[in-house]
């Protein structure tokens, strides 16, 4: 609706930059298999469609290493309070929504919150996670705590109730090899 109103108002979009994020497994990008790609905000798309988007002349490639068995992000540096762009991208790719209980706000619209407050806690992928402003303030000022166990963040309410958050994989896990 904002774009429609801007167009009606005569706003010039000649130099607007549009970002479309597509995840495509390397084997599919090389044409070795047909594992589907993922279009952020939409869902899975055919490998051929994802490759066509990825191979456009003005496309920017970013490597994101995932765990083949689970599809979770493993790797996309960190001595400052504000995460550098690569770490921000890594966190938003591995946790695509707010980690707060029941929240589905996209990570790109969230604060990157330190589970263990900075500088005691580092600015790294193990301590920083996306939290919408409401959940961020609830943790900072409202008595909520966050415990990390493996890849699961567990929000603990001031009353002691626990709400686990497990990020969904961004790629399809590889099938387990057949038993011998």
CSV table of C-alpha atoms in Angstrom, one decimal:
chain,number,residue,atom,x,y,z
A,1,UNK,CA,0.0,0.0,0.0
A,2,UNK,CA,2.9,2.4,0.7
A,3,UNK,CA,4.3,1.9,-2.8
A,4,UNK,CA,0.8,2.5,-4.3
A,5,UNK,CA,0.5,5.7,-2.4
A,6,UNK,CA,4.0,6.8,-3.4
A,7,UNK,CA,3.2,6.1,-7.0
A,8,UNK,CA,0.0,8.1,-6.8
A,9,UNK,CA,1.9,11.0,-5.2
A,10,UNK,CA,4.4,10.9,-8.1
A,11,UNK,CA,7.4,9.6,-6.2
A,12,UNK,CA,10.3,8.6,-8.5
A,13,UNK,CA,11.4,4.9,-8.2
A,14,UNK,CA,14.1,5.1,-10.9
A,15,UNK,CA,16.9,4.5,-8.4
A,16,UNK,CA,15.1,2.3,-5.9
A,17,UNK,CA,16.9,-0.8,-4.9
A,18,UNK,CA,14.8,-3.9,-4.6
A,19,UNK,CA,16.2,-6.8,-2.6
A,20,UNK,CA,14.9,-10.3,-3.2
A,21,UNK,CA,16.5,-13.0,-1.0
A,22,UNK,CA,16.6,-16.5,-2.5
A,23,UNK,CA,18.2,-19.5,-0.8
A,24,UNK,CA,19.5,-22.1,-3.2
A,25,UNK,CA,21.5,-25.2,-2.3
A,26,UNK,CA,24.9,-25.3,-4.1
A,27,UNK,CA,24.1,-28.6,-5.8
A,28,UNK,CA,20.9,-27.1,-7.3
A,29,UNK,CA,22.8,-24.0,-8.3
A,30,UNK,CA,25.3,-26.2,-10.2
A,31,UNK,CA,22.5,-28.1,-11.8
A,32,UNK,CA,23.4,-31.4,-10.1
A,33,UNK,CA,20.0,-31.9,-8.5
A,34,UNK,CA,16.6,-30.3,-8.2
A,35,UNK,CA,16.4,-29.4,-4.5
A,36,UNK,CA,13.9,-26.5,-4.2
A,37,UNK,CA,15.1,-23.0,-3.4
A,38,UNK,CA,13.5,-20.8,-0.9
A,39,UNK,CA,12.1,-17.3,-1.6
A,40,UNK,CA,12.0,-15.3,1.7
A,41,UNK,CA,8.5,-14.1,2.5
A,42,UNK,CA,7.0,-16.6,0.0
A,43,UNK,CA,8.3,-20.1,0.6
A,44,UNK,CA,9.8,-22.9,-1.5
A,45,UNK,CA,10.2,-22.4,-5.3
A,46,UNK,CA,11.4,-24.7,-8.0
A,47,UNK,CA,15.2,-25.1,-8.3
A,48,UNK,CA,15.1,-23.7,-11.8
A,49,UNK,CA,13.2,-20.6,-10.8
A,50,UNK,CA,15.7,-20.0,-7.9
A,51,UNK,CA,18.7,-20.5,-10.2
A,52,UNK,CA,17.2,-18.0,-12.7
A,53,UNK,CA,16.9,-15.4,-10.0
A,54,UNK,CA,20.3,-16.1,-8.6
A,55,UNK,CA,22.0,-15.9,-12.0
A,56,UNK,CA,20.6,-12.5,-13.0
A,57,UNK,CA,23.4,-10.0,-13.9
A,58,UNK,CA,22.9,-7.8,-10.9
A,59,UNK,CA,22.5,-10.6,-8.3
A,60,UNK,CA,24.6,-10.5,-5.2
A,61,UNK,CA,25.8,-13.9,-3.9
A,62,UNK,CA,26.3,-14.6,-0.2
A,63,UNK,CA,27.5,-18.0,1.0
A,64,UNK,CA,25.5,-19.4,4.0
A,65,UNK,CA,26.8,-22.7,5.3
A,66,UNK,CA,24.1,-25.0,6.6
A,67,UNK,CA,24.2,-28.4,8.4
A,68,UNK,CA,23.1,-30.9,5.8
A,69,UNK,CA,21.3,-33.2,8.2
A,70,UNK,CA,19.1,-30.4,9.8
A,71,UNK,CA,19.2,-27.5,7.3
A,72,UNK,CA,20.2,-25.1,10.1
A,73,UNK,CA,22.6,-22.2,9.4
A,74,UNK,CA,26.2,-22.9,10.7
A,75,UNK,CA,28.2,-19.9,9.4
A,76,UNK,CA,27.5,-16.7,7.3
A,77,UNK,CA,33.4,-11.9,13.8
A,78,UNK,CA,32.5,-9.5,16.7
A,79,UNK,CA,33.9,-7.2,19.2
A,80,UNK,CA,31.3,-4.4,19.1
A,81,UNK,CA,27.8,-4.0,20.6
A,82,UNK,CA,26.3,-3.7,17.1
A,83,UNK,CA,26.7,-6.8,15.1
A,84,UNK,CA,28.6,-6.3,11.8
A,85,UNK,CA,26.6,-6.8,8.6
A,86,UNK,CA,27.8,-10.4,8.0
A,87,UNK,CA,26.8,-11.4,11.5
A,88,UNK,CA,23.4,-9.6,11.2
A,89,UNK,CA,22.8,-11.5,8.0
A,90,UNK,CA,23.9,-14.8,9.5
A,91,UNK,CA,21.5,-14.4,12.5
A,92,UNK,CA,18.6,-13.3,10.4
A,93,UNK,CA,19.1,-16.2,8.0
A,94,UNK,CA,19.4,-18.8,10.8
A,95,UNK,CA,16.5,-17.3,12.9
A,96,UNK,CA,14.1,-15.8,10.3
A,97,UNK,CA,11.6,-14.5,13.0
A,98,UNK,CA,11.5,-13.0,16.4
A,99,UNK,CA,12.5,-15.7,19.0
A,100,UNK,CA,10.0,-14.5,21.5
A,101,UNK,CA,7.1,-16.8,22.6
A,102,UNK,CA,4.5,-17.0,19.8
A,103,UNK,CA,6.0,-14.1,17.8
A,104,UNK,CA,6.3,-14.4,14.0
A,105,UNK,CA,7.7,-10.8,13.3
A,106,UNK,CA,10.4,-11.2,10.5
A,107,UNK,CA,13.9,-11.0,11.9
A,108,UNK,CA,14.7,-8.1,9.5
A,109,UNK,CA,12.1,-6.0,11.5
A,110,UNK,CA,13.5,-7.0,14.9
A,111,UNK,CA,16.3,-5.8,17.2
A,112,UNK,CA,19.3,-8.0,17.5
A,113,UNK,CA,19.2,-8.6,21.3
A,114,UNK,CA,22.1,-9.8,23.5
A,115,UNK,CA,21.0,-12.8,25.5
A,116,UNK,CA,23.8,-12.1,28.0
A,117,UNK,CA,24.2,-8.3,28.2
A,118,UNK,CA,27.1,-6.7,26.4
A,119,UNK,CA,30.0,-6.4,27.2
A,120,UNK,CA,29.8,-9.4,29.6
A,121,UNK,CA,28.3,-11.3,26.8
A,122,UNK,CA,29.9,-11.2,23.4
A,123,UNK,CA,28.4,-10.0,20.1
A,124,UNK,CA,28.4,-13.3,18.4
A,125,UNK,CA,26.0,-15.9,16.9
A,126,UNK,CA,25.7,-17.7,20.3
A,127,UNK,CA,24.7,-14.6,22.2
A,128,UNK,CA,22.7,-12.5,19.8
A,129,UNK,CA,19.2,-13.3,18.4
A,130,UNK,CA,16.3,-11.4,16.8
A,131,UNK,CA,13.7,-10.1,19.2
A,132,UNK,CA,10.9,-7.7,18.3
A,133,UNK,CA,10.9,-4.5,20.3
A,134,UNK,CA,8.2,-5.7,22.7
A,135,UNK,CA,10.1,-9.0,23.5
A,136,UNK,CA,13.4,-7.2,23.6
A,137,UNK,CA,12.0,-4.7,26.2
A,138,UNK,CA,10.3,-7.6,28.1
A,139,UNK,CA,13.7,-9.3,28.5
A,140,UNK,CA,15.6,-6.1,29.3
A,141,UNK,CA,13.1,-4.5,31.7
A,142,UNK,CA,10.4,-7.0,32.4
A,143,UNK,CA,12.2,-9.8,34.2
A,144,UNK,CA,12.3,-12.4,31.3
A,145,UNK,CA,15.4,-14.5,31.0
A,146,UNK,CA,16.7,-16.5,28.0
A,147,UNK,CA,18.7,-19.7,28.3
A,148,UNK,CA,20.4,-21.3,25.3
A,149,UNK,CA,20.6,-25.1,25.2
A,150,UNK,CA,22.2,-26.3,22.0
A,151,UNK,CA,20.4,-24.6,19.1
A,152,UNK,CA,17.3,-23.9,21.3
A,153,UNK,CA,16.5,-20.6,23.0
A,154,UNK,CA,14.3,-21.0,26.0
A,155,UNK,CA,12.4,-17.9,27.2
A,156,UNK,CA,11.7,-18.0,30.9
A,157,UNK,CA,8.9,-15.7,32.2
A,158,UNK,CA,9.1,-13.8,35.5
A,159,UNK,CA,6.7,-16.5,36.9
A,160,UNK,CA,9.0,-19.3,35.8
A,161,UNK,CA,7.1,-20.6,32.7
A,162,UNK,CA,9.3,-21.8,29.9
A,163,UNK,CA,8.8,-21.2,26.2
A,164,UNK,CA,11.3,-22.9,23.9
A,165,UNK,CA,12.2,-21.5,20.5
A,166,UNK,CA,13.7,-23.8,17.9
A,167,UNK,CA,14.5,-22.0,14.6
A,168,UNK,CA,13.1,-23.7,11.5
A,169,UNK,CA,15.6,-25.0,8.9
A,170,UNK,CA,16.0,-22.8,5.8
A,171,UNK,CA,16.7,-25.8,3.5
A,172,UNK,CA,15.3,-29.2,3.3
A,173,UNK,CA,17.3,-31.7,5.4
A,174,UNK,CA,19.1,-34.4,3.4
A,175,UNK,CA,17.5,-37.8,3.7
A,176,UNK,CA,19.3,-40.2,6.0
A,177,UNK,CA,21.4,-42.8,4.2
A,178,UNK,CA,19.8,-46.2,4.0
A,179,UNK,CA,21.0,-48.7,6.7
A,180,UNK,CA,23.3,-51.4,5.5
